[in-house]
Amino acid sequence: MFSTSQGVLQPQLIDISHKLDSRISTYPGDPSFACIPFSTVEKDGWSVHSISIGSHSGTHLDAPSHLKRNGKTVDEIPLNMLIGRARIIDVTGKSASSKITWKDIQSHFPHSSSPWRIVILYTGWAKYWGTDEYLSYPILEKRAAEELIAREVAVLGVDTLSPDAIDGPDGYGVHEVFLGADKVLVENLNLTGLQPGDEVMVSFLPLKLAGCDGSPIRALAWKERESNTGATEALEES
C-alpha cells in the first residue's frame, strides 16, 4: 500500500500467469495437468478436487535443484529474491526458433551491475499459449545468460516454454548458467497485460514444496505512476 495526501492507495495487480486447465502447453514428456472432482456438493455436501500437476507445469519457477546436484530446492529459495522491481525487455522482433543474442539486449545493461535483479524477456509468444506454435519459440543464447549473471541478475523470466530449445544442439545452456549459479528461472509468463519496456514490481512466489525442483506460481505485476496532482496512482488492471 502507498500513502498519499489523500489517504492510502492500494495498487491494482496484473495477473501475468496462464490459467491451468486441460489445454495448457506442456514441455514434451512432462506430466499433464488434471483437476478431477473427488467430492461434490450434490453428493457429499462439499466440493473437493484431486489435482495432478508436474512441478514445471503452467507458469512456474525452476529451482536450482532442477539441474544442479544438491542445488537449492523450492522451499530453500529466499522469498526476497522472488519479489522486486523488474525490467521487461522487448525482443518481439524475434521469430520462431531464432536466437536472442547478447547484442540484442546489451543496451539495457551499460554498467557492470544491473539495476534490476529481475529481468523478463518479452517475445510476445504468450498469444500462442495452448497451440502447436507455442512449442517453436525464440531462445536465449548461453552467452547472454552468462552476461546477465555477471551483472548480478538473479531471476530471468520468459513468456515462452523455456529460454532453451527443446532438444536443441546447445542443450540446456541457459538453465545450466542460471541454476548452476543458484539463481532462478521463471517460464510461461503471460505478459499480454504489460508492455515491452515496462518497469514493474513483480511477485513470483512458489508453493512451499519440500525438496522439490520447481513449482507452479501465481505471477503478479504492479506499477505505480504519478498523477497530475502528484499523488501516486495504481496502474489499471489489464
PDB file of C-alpha atoms in Angstrom:
ATOM      1  CA  MET A   1       0.000   0.000   0.000  1.00  0.00           C
ATOM      2  CA  PHE A   2       1.047   3.608  -0.599  1.00  0.00           C
ATOM      3  CA  SER A   3       0.364   6.719   1.446  1.00  0.00           C
ATOM      4  CA  THR A   4      -0.669   9.950  -0.264  1.00  0.00           C
ATOM      5  CA  SER A   5      -2.010  13.299   0.851  1.00  0.00           C
ATOM      6  CA  GLN A   6      -5.454  11.858   0.132  1.00  0.00           C
ATOM      7  CA  GLY A   7      -5.032   8.684   2.177  1.00  0.00           C
ATOM      8  CA  VAL A   8      -3.843   5.139   1.484  1.00  0.00           C
ATOM      9  CA  LEU A   9      -3.802   3.746  -2.065  1.00  0.00           C
ATOM     10  CA  GLN A  10      -3.940   0.027  -2.864  1.00  0.00           C
ATOM     11  CA  PRO A  11      -2.151  -0.746  -6.152  1.00  0.00           C
ATOM     12  CA  GLN A  12      -4.124  -2.892  -8.569  1.00  0.00           C
ATOM     13  CA  LEU A  13      -2.490  -6.145  -9.554  1.00  0.00           C
ATOM     14  CA  ILE A  14      -1.928  -7.530 -13.062  1.00  0.00           C
ATOM     15  CA  ASP A  15      -2.078 -11.307 -13.298  1.00  0.00           C
ATOM     16  CA  ILE A  16       0.815 -12.462 -15.501  1.00  0.00           C
ATOM     17  CA  SER A  17       0.063 -16.170 -15.120  1.00  0.00           C
ATOM     18  CA  HIS A  18      -1.644 -18.550 -17.514  1.00  0.00           C
ATOM     19  CA  LYS A  19      -4.802 -20.330 -16.402  1.00  0.00           C
ATOM     20  CA  LEU A  20      -4.315 -24.009 -15.568  1.00  0.00           C
ATOM     21  CA  ASP A  21      -6.673 -26.307 -17.455  1.00  0.00           C
ATOM     22  CA  SER A  22      -6.550 -29.365 -19.709  1.00  0.00           C
ATOM     23  CA  ARG A  23      -5.437 -27.254 -22.700  1.00  0.00           C
ATOM     24  CA  ILE A  24      -2.191 -25.887 -21.249  1.00  0.00           C
ATOM     25  CA  SER A  25       1.065 -26.059 -23.182  1.00  0.00           C
ATOM     26  CA  THR A  26       3.369 -28.615 -21.548  1.00  0.00           C
ATOM     27  CA  TYR A  27       7.039 -29.388 -22.128  1.00  0.00           C
ATOM     28  CA  PRO A  28       7.213 -32.623 -24.177  1.00  0.00           C
ATOM     29  CA  GLY A  29       7.393 -35.624 -21.850  1.00  0.00           C
ATOM     30  CA  ASP A  30       6.272 -33.747 -18.730  1.00  0.00           C
ATOM     31  CA  PRO A  31       3.178 -34.821 -16.764  1.00  0.00           C
ATOM     32  CA  SER A  32      -0.133 -33.468 -17.989  1.00  0.00           C
ATOM     33  CA  PHE A  33      -2.438 -31.392 -15.805  1.00  0.00           C
ATOM     34  CA  ALA A  34      -5.689 -32.756 -14.380  1.00  0.00           C
ATOM     35  CA  CYS A  35      -8.198 -31.368 -11.899  1.00  0.00           C
ATOM     36  CA  ILE A  36     -10.799 -34.044 -11.117  1.00  0.00           C
ATOM     37  CA  PRO A  37     -13.797 -33.835  -8.762  1.00  0.00           C
ATOM     38  CA  PHE A  38     -13.254 -36.026  -5.679  1.00  0.00           C
ATOM     39  CA  SER A  39     -16.271 -34.884  -3.672  1.00  0.00           C
ATOM     40  CA  THR A  40     -19.235 -32.815  -4.817  1.00  0.00           C
ATOM     41  CA  VAL A  41     -21.716 -30.594  -3.031  1.00  0.00           C
ATOM     42  CA  GLU A  42     -24.596 -32.564  -4.547  1.00  0.00           C
ATOM     43  CA  LYS A  43     -23.283 -35.962  -3.394  1.00  0.00           C
ATOM     44  CA  ASP A  44     -21.209 -35.218  -0.300  1.00  0.00           C
ATOM     45  CA  GLY A  45     -22.247 -31.785   0.870  1.00  0.00           C
ATOM     46  CA  TRP A  46     -18.898 -30.213  -0.008  1.00  0.00           C
ATOM     47  CA  SER A  47     -16.588 -29.908  -3.002  1.00  0.00           C
ATOM     48  CA  VAL A  48     -13.010 -31.261  -3.133  1.00  0.00           C
ATOM     49  CA  HIS A  49     -10.871 -31.814  -6.238  1.00  0.00           C
ATOM     50  CA  SER A  50      -7.896 -34.088  -6.847  1.00  0.00           C
ATOM     51  CA  ILE A  51      -5.148 -32.169  -8.675  1.00  0.00           C
ATOM     52  CA  SER A  52      -2.370 -33.802 -10.699  1.00  0.00           C
ATOM     53  CA  ILE A  53       0.348 -31.488 -11.961  1.00  0.00           C
ATOM     54  CA  GLY A  54       4.036 -31.521 -12.823  1.00  0.00           C
ATOM     55  CA  SER A  55       6.422 -29.286 -10.902  1.00  0.00           C
ATOM     56  CA  HIS A  56       7.117 -27.424 -14.168  1.00  0.00           C
ATOM     57  CA  SER A  57       3.550 -27.022 -15.421  1.00  0.00           C
ATOM     58  CA  GLY A  58       1.938 -23.755 -16.407  1.00  0.00           C
ATOM     59  CA  THR A  59       3.514 -20.507 -15.259  1.00  0.00           C
ATOM     60  CA  HIS A  60       6.208 -21.836 -12.954  1.00  0.00           C
ATOM     61  CA  LEU A  61       9.563 -21.390 -11.291  1.00  0.00           C
ATOM     62  CA  ASP A  62      12.691 -23.512 -11.821  1.00  0.00           C
ATOM     63  CA  ALA A  63      14.722 -24.004  -8.637  1.00  0.00           C
ATOM     64  CA  PRO A  64      18.485 -24.662  -8.887  1.00  0.00           C
ATOM     65  CA  SER A  65      17.913 -28.341  -7.986  1.00  0.00           C
ATOM     66  CA  HIS A  66      16.110 -28.771 -11.328  1.00  0.00           C
ATOM     67  CA  LEU A  67      19.549 -29.220 -12.935  1.00  0.00           C
ATOM     68  CA  LYS A  68      22.139 -28.775 -10.190  1.00  0.00           C
ATOM     69  CA  ARG A  69      23.065 -31.638  -7.896  1.00  0.00           C
ATOM     70  CA  ASN A  70      22.487 -30.505  -4.294  1.00  0.00           C
ATOM     71  CA  GLY A  71      21.134 -27.190  -5.577  1.00  0.00           C
ATOM     72  CA  LYS A  72      18.542 -25.225  -3.637  1.00  0.00           C
ATOM     73  CA  THR A  73      15.029 -26.644  -3.730  1.00  0.00           C
ATOM     74  CA  VAL A  74      11.874 -24.541  -3.997  1.00  0.00           C
ATOM     75  CA  ASP A  75      11.413 -24.288  -0.231  1.00  0.00           C
ATOM     76  CA  GLU A  76      15.010 -23.066   0.198  1.00  0.00           C
ATOM     77  CA  ILE A  77      14.868 -20.100  -2.212  1.00  0.00           C
ATOM     78  CA  PRO A  78      14.890 -16.775  -0.299  1.00  0.00           C
ATOM     79  CA  LEU A  79      11.497 -15.135  -0.802  1.00  0.00           C
ATOM     80  CA  ASN A  80      13.012 -11.661  -1.137  1.00  0.00           C
ATOM     81  CA  MET A  81      14.719 -12.943  -4.293  1.00  0.00           C
ATOM     82  CA  LEU A  82      11.299 -13.502  -5.888  1.00  0.00           C
ATOM     83  CA  ILE A  83       9.663 -10.139  -5.208  1.00  0.00           C
ATOM     84  CA  GLY A  84      11.088  -6.925  -6.613  1.00  0.00           C
ATOM     85  CA  ARG A  85      11.450  -4.460  -9.436  1.00  0.00           C
ATOM     86  CA  ALA A  86      11.785  -5.973 -12.898  1.00  0.00           C
ATOM     87  CA  ARG A  87      12.598  -4.692 -16.365  1.00  0.00           C
ATOM     88  CA  ILE A  88      10.625  -6.077 -19.304  1.00  0.00           C
ATOM     89  CA  ILE A  89      12.912  -6.190 -22.333  1.00  0.00           C
ATOM     90  CA  ASP A  90      11.441  -6.029 -25.830  1.00  0.00           C
ATOM     91  CA  VAL A  91      12.537  -8.924 -28.052  1.00  0.00           C
ATOM     92  CA  THR A  92       9.294  -9.111 -30.038  1.00  0.00           C
ATOM     93  CA  GLY A  93      11.205  -8.915 -33.314  1.00  0.00           C
ATOM     94  CA  LYS A  94      12.430 -12.478 -32.908  1.00  0.00           C
ATOM     95  CA  SER A  95      10.855 -15.281 -34.936  1.00  0.00           C
ATOM     96  CA  ALA A  96      10.185 -18.921 -34.083  1.00  0.00           C
ATOM     97  CA  SER A  97      13.334 -20.845 -33.071  1.00  0.00           C
ATOM     98  CA  SER A  98      15.554 -17.785 -33.570  1.00  0.00           C
ATOM     99  CA  LYS A  99      18.212 -16.776 -31.036  1.00  0.00           C
ATOM    100  CA  ILE A 100      18.100 -13.804 -28.699  1.00  0.00           C
ATOM    101  CA  THR A 101      21.729 -12.724 -28.516  1.00  0.00           C
ATOM    102  CA  TRP A 102      23.616 -10.590 -26.030  1.00  0.00           C
ATOM    103  CA  LYS A 103      23.833  -7.910 -28.727  1.00  0.00           C
ATOM    104  CA  ASP A 104      20.014  -7.810 -28.821  1.00  0.00           C
ATOM    105  CA  ILE A 105      19.717  -6.847 -25.153  1.00  0.00           C
ATOM    106  CA  GLN A 106      23.057  -5.419 -24.010  1.00  0.00           C
ATOM    107  CA  SER A 107      21.976  -1.782 -24.445  1.00  0.00           C
ATOM    108  CA  HIS A 108      19.809  -2.266 -21.346  1.00  0.00           C
ATOM    109  CA  PHE A 109      22.897  -3.109 -19.294  1.00  0.00           C
ATOM    110  CA  PRO A 110      25.521  -0.396 -19.878  1.00  0.00           C
ATOM    111  CA  HIS A 111      27.154  -0.900 -16.475  1.00  0.00           C
ATOM    112  CA  SER A 112      28.891  -3.800 -14.751  1.00  0.00           C
ATOM    113  CA  SER A 113      25.930  -4.274 -12.406  1.00  0.00           C
ATOM    114  CA  SER A 114      22.288  -4.456 -13.500  1.00  0.00           C
ATOM    115  CA  PRO A 115      19.877  -2.005 -11.830  1.00  0.00           C
ATOM    116  CA  TRP A 116      17.304  -4.836 -11.899  1.00  0.00           C
ATOM    117  CA  ARG A 117      17.769  -8.163 -10.146  1.00  0.00           C
ATOM    118  CA  ILE A 118      14.763  -9.491 -12.079  1.00  0.00           C
ATOM    119  CA  VAL A 119      14.766  -9.365 -15.889  1.00  0.00           C
ATOM    120  CA  ILE A 120      11.905 -10.502 -18.131  1.00  0.00           C
ATOM    121  CA  LEU A 121      12.185 -11.141 -21.877  1.00  0.00           C
ATOM    122  CA  TYR A 122       9.033 -10.147 -23.779  1.00  0.00           C
ATOM    123  CA  THR A 123       8.816 -12.170 -27.025  1.00  0.00           C
ATOM    124  CA  GLY A 124       5.035 -11.904 -27.443  1.00  0.00           C
ATOM    125  CA  TRP A 125       4.765 -15.705 -27.527  1.00  0.00           C
ATOM    126  CA  ALA A 126       2.053 -15.824 -24.841  1.00  0.00           C
ATOM    127  CA  LYS A 127      -0.531 -15.321 -27.600  1.00  0.00           C
ATOM    128  CA  TYR A 128       0.251 -18.857 -28.820  1.00  0.00           C
ATOM    129  CA  TRP A 129      -0.376 -20.497 -25.428  1.00  0.00           C
ATOM    130  CA  GLY A 130      -2.194 -23.810 -25.830  1.00  0.00           C
ATOM    131  CA  THR A 131      -1.343 -24.140 -29.550  1.00  0.00           C
ATOM    132  CA  ASP A 132       1.323 -26.028 -31.500  1.00  0.00           C
ATOM    133  CA  GLU A 133       3.001 -22.707 -32.356  1.00  0.00           C
ATOM    134  CA  TYR A 134       3.885 -22.236 -28.693  1.00  0.00           C
ATOM    135  CA  LEU A 135       6.400 -25.095 -28.935  1.00  0.00           C
ATOM    136  CA  SER A 136       8.547 -23.239 -31.509  1.00  0.00           C
ATOM    137  CA  TYR A 137       9.762 -20.116 -29.756  1.00  0.00           C
ATOM    138  CA  PRO A 138      12.743 -17.745 -29.655  1.00  0.00           C
ATOM    139  CA  ILE A 139      15.555 -18.941 -27.387  1.00  0.00           C
ATOM    140  CA  LEU A 140      18.278 -17.136 -25.457  1.00  0.00           C
ATOM    141  CA  GLU A 141      21.912 -17.754 -26.308  1.00  0.00           C
ATOM    142  CA  LYS A 142      24.121 -19.048 -23.496  1.00  0.00           C
ATOM    143  CA  ARG A 143      26.483 -16.085 -23.677  1.00  0.00           C
ATOM    144  CA  ALA A 144      23.617 -13.684 -22.979  1.00  0.00           C
ATOM    145  CA  ALA A 145      22.757 -15.696 -19.866  1.00  0.00           C
ATOM    146  CA  GLU A 146      26.386 -15.521 -18.743  1.00  0.00           C
ATOM    147  CA  GLU A 147      26.428 -11.747 -19.208  1.00  0.00           C
ATOM    148  CA  LEU A 148      23.235 -11.386 -17.145  1.00  0.00           C
ATOM    149  CA  ILE A 149      24.703 -13.460 -14.324  1.00  0.00           C
ATOM    150  CA  ALA A 150      27.895 -11.383 -14.459  1.00  0.00           C
ATOM    151  CA  ARG A 151      25.701  -8.308 -13.918  1.00  0.00           C
ATOM    152  CA  GLU A 152      24.071  -9.885 -10.849  1.00  0.00           C
ATOM    153  CA  VAL A 153      20.680 -10.677 -12.366  1.00  0.00           C
ATOM    154  CA  ALA A 154      19.101 -13.224 -10.003  1.00  0.00           C
ATOM    155  CA  VAL A 155      15.843 -14.100 -11.773  1.00  0.00           C
ATOM    156  CA  LEU A 156      15.205 -14.444 -15.509  1.00  0.00           C
ATOM    157  CA  GLY A 157      11.600 -14.646 -16.680  1.00  0.00           C
ATOM    158  CA  VAL A 158      10.358 -15.596 -20.146  1.00  0.00           C
ATOM    159  CA  ASP A 159       6.944 -15.702 -21.834  1.00  0.00           C
ATOM    160  CA  THR A 160       7.884 -18.936 -23.606  1.00  0.00           C
ATOM    161  CA  LEU A 161       8.102 -22.615 -22.712  1.00  0.00           C
ATOM    162  CA  SER A 162      11.798 -22.259 -21.870  1.00  0.00           C
ATOM    163  CA  PRO A 163      14.781 -19.982 -22.545  1.00  0.00           C
ATOM    164  CA  ASP A 164      16.439 -23.057 -24.117  1.00  0.00           C
ATOM    165  CA  ALA A 165      15.306 -25.005 -27.181  1.00  0.00           C
ATOM    166  CA  ILE A 166      13.502 -28.332 -26.894  1.00  0.00           C
ATOM    167  CA  ASP A 167      16.216 -30.945 -27.532  1.00  0.00           C
ATOM    168  CA  GLY A 168      18.368 -28.281 -29.195  1.00  0.00           C
ATOM    169  CA  PRO A 169      22.015 -28.816 -30.206  1.00  0.00           C
ATOM    170  CA  ASP A 170      23.156 -26.425 -27.469  1.00  0.00           C
ATOM    171  CA  GLY A 171      21.486 -28.432 -24.706  1.00  0.00           C
ATOM    172  CA  TYR A 172      20.205 -26.504 -21.705  1.00  0.00           C
ATOM    173  CA  GLY A 173      22.845 -23.797 -21.621  1.00  0.00           C
ATOM    174  CA  VAL A 174      20.718 -21.036 -20.080  1.00  0.00           C
ATOM    175  CA  HIS A 175      19.413 -23.413 -17.416  1.00  0.00           C
ATOM    176  CA  GLU A 176      22.955 -24.524 -16.625  1.00  0.00           C
ATOM    177  CA  VAL A 177      24.173 -20.933 -16.289  1.00  0.00           C
ATOM    178  CA  PHE A 178      21.326 -19.622 -14.115  1.00  0.00           C
ATOM    179  CA  LEU A 179      20.562 -22.666 -11.999  1.00  0.00           C
ATOM    180  CA  GLY A 180      24.241 -23.507 -11.704  1.00  0.00           C
ATOM    181  CA  ALA A 181      24.753 -20.088 -10.105  1.00  0.00           C
ATOM    182  CA  ASP A 182      21.894 -20.752  -7.624  1.00  0.00           C
ATOM    183  CA  LYS A 183      19.662 -18.306  -9.481  1.00  0.00           C
ATOM    184  CA  VAL A 184      16.091 -18.808 -10.683  1.00  0.00           C
ATOM    185  CA  LEU A 185      14.204 -19.131 -13.973  1.00  0.00           C
ATOM    186  CA  VAL A 186      10.509 -18.319 -14.427  1.00  0.00           C
ATOM    187  CA  GLU A 187       8.800 -19.744 -17.516  1.00  0.00           C
ATOM    188  CA  ASN A 188       5.445 -19.448 -19.303  1.00  0.00           C
ATOM    189  CA  LEU A 189       4.687 -15.912 -18.155  1.00  0.00           C
ATOM    190  CA  ASN A 190       1.587 -14.300 -19.635  1.00  0.00           C
ATOM    191  CA  LEU A 191       2.740 -10.763 -20.424  1.00  0.00           C
ATOM    192  CA  THR A 192      -0.217  -9.719 -22.579  1.00  0.00           C
ATOM    193  CA  GLY A 193      -1.312  -7.229 -19.916  1.00  0.00           C
ATOM    194  CA  LEU A 194       2.059  -5.454 -19.936  1.00  0.00           C
ATOM    195  CA  GLN A 195       4.111  -3.550 -22.488  1.00  0.00           C
ATOM    196  CA  PRO A 196       7.693  -4.174 -23.635  1.00  0.00           C
ATOM    197  CA  GLY A 197       9.932  -1.696 -21.874  1.00  0.00           C
ATOM    198  CA  ASP A 198       7.767  -1.507 -18.755  1.00  0.00           C
ATOM    199  CA  GLU A 199       9.427  -1.392 -15.367  1.00  0.00           C
ATOM    200  CA  VAL A 200       7.197  -3.097 -12.819  1.00  0.00           C
ATOM    201  CA  MET A 201       7.159  -4.731  -9.429  1.00  0.00           C
ATOM    202  CA  VAL A 202       6.620  -8.492  -9.612  1.00  0.00           C
ATOM    203  CA  SER A 203       5.938 -11.409  -7.299  1.00  0.00           C
ATOM    204  CA  PHE A 204       6.909 -14.961  -8.277  1.00  0.00           C
ATOM    205  CA  LEU A 205       6.081 -16.896  -5.094  1.00  0.00           C
ATOM    206  CA  PRO A 206       6.020 -20.722  -5.399  1.00  0.00           C
ATOM    207  CA  LEU A 207       4.262 -23.321  -3.304  1.00  0.00           C
ATOM    208  CA  LYS A 208       6.363 -24.364  -0.295  1.00  0.00           C
ATOM    209  CA  LEU A 209       7.112 -27.828  -1.669  1.00  0.00           C
ATOM    210  CA  ALA A 210       9.743 -29.554   0.458  1.00  0.00           C
ATOM    211  CA  GLY A 211      12.649 -30.872  -1.606  1.00  0.00           C
ATOM    212  CA  CYS A 212      11.024 -30.009  -4.949  1.00  0.00           C
ATOM    213  CA  ASP A 213      12.814 -28.754  -8.085  1.00  0.00           C
ATOM    214  CA  GLY A 214      10.093 -26.393  -9.306  1.00  0.00           C
ATOM    215  CA  SER A 215       6.608 -25.127  -8.623  1.00  0.00           C
ATOM    216  CA  PRO A 216       3.640 -23.543 -10.366  1.00  0.00           C
ATOM    217  CA  ILE A 217       3.305 -19.895  -9.326  1.00  0.00           C
ATOM    218  CA  ARG A 218       0.671 -17.156  -9.461  1.00  0.00           C
ATOM    219  CA  ALA A 219       2.842 -14.469 -11.032  1.00  0.00           C
ATOM    220  CA  LEU A 220       1.748 -10.894 -10.359  1.00  0.00           C
ATOM    221  CA  ALA A 221       2.890  -7.468 -11.527  1.00  0.00           C
ATOM    222  CA  TRP A 222       2.031  -3.956 -10.410  1.00  0.00           C
ATOM    223  CA  LYS A 223       3.197  -0.499 -11.322  1.00  0.00           C
ATOM    224  CA  GLU A 224       2.751   2.957  -9.837  1.00  0.00           C
ATOM    225  CA  ARG A 225       2.621   6.243 -11.682  1.00  0.00           C
ATOM    226  CA  GLU A 226       2.321   9.888 -10.731  1.00  0.00           C
ATOM    227  CA  SER A 227      -0.998  11.642 -11.303  1.00  0.00           C
ATOM    228  CA  ASN A 228      -1.320  15.256 -12.414  1.00  0.00           C
ATOM    229  CA  THR A 229      -1.919  16.223  -8.795  1.00  0.00           C
ATOM    230  CA  GLY A 230       1.241  14.486  -7.652  1.00  0.00           C
ATOM    231  CA  ALA A 231      -0.456  11.611  -5.879  1.00  0.00           C
ATOM    232  CA  THR A 232       0.622   8.048  -6.642  1.00  0.00           C
ATOM    233  CA  GLU A 233      -1.868   6.144  -8.761  1.00  0.00           C
ATOM    234  CA  ALA A 234      -2.023   2.448  -9.466  1.00  0.00           C
ATOM    235  CA  LEU A 235      -1.838   1.027 -12.954  1.00  0.00           C
ATOM    236  CA  GLU A 236      -5.263  -0.092 -14.084  1.00  0.00           C
ATOM    237  CA  GLU A 237      -5.712  -3.832 -14.100  1.00  0.00           C
ATOM    238  CA  SER A 238      -5.355  -5.263 -17.575  1.00  0.00           C
TER     239      SER A 238
END
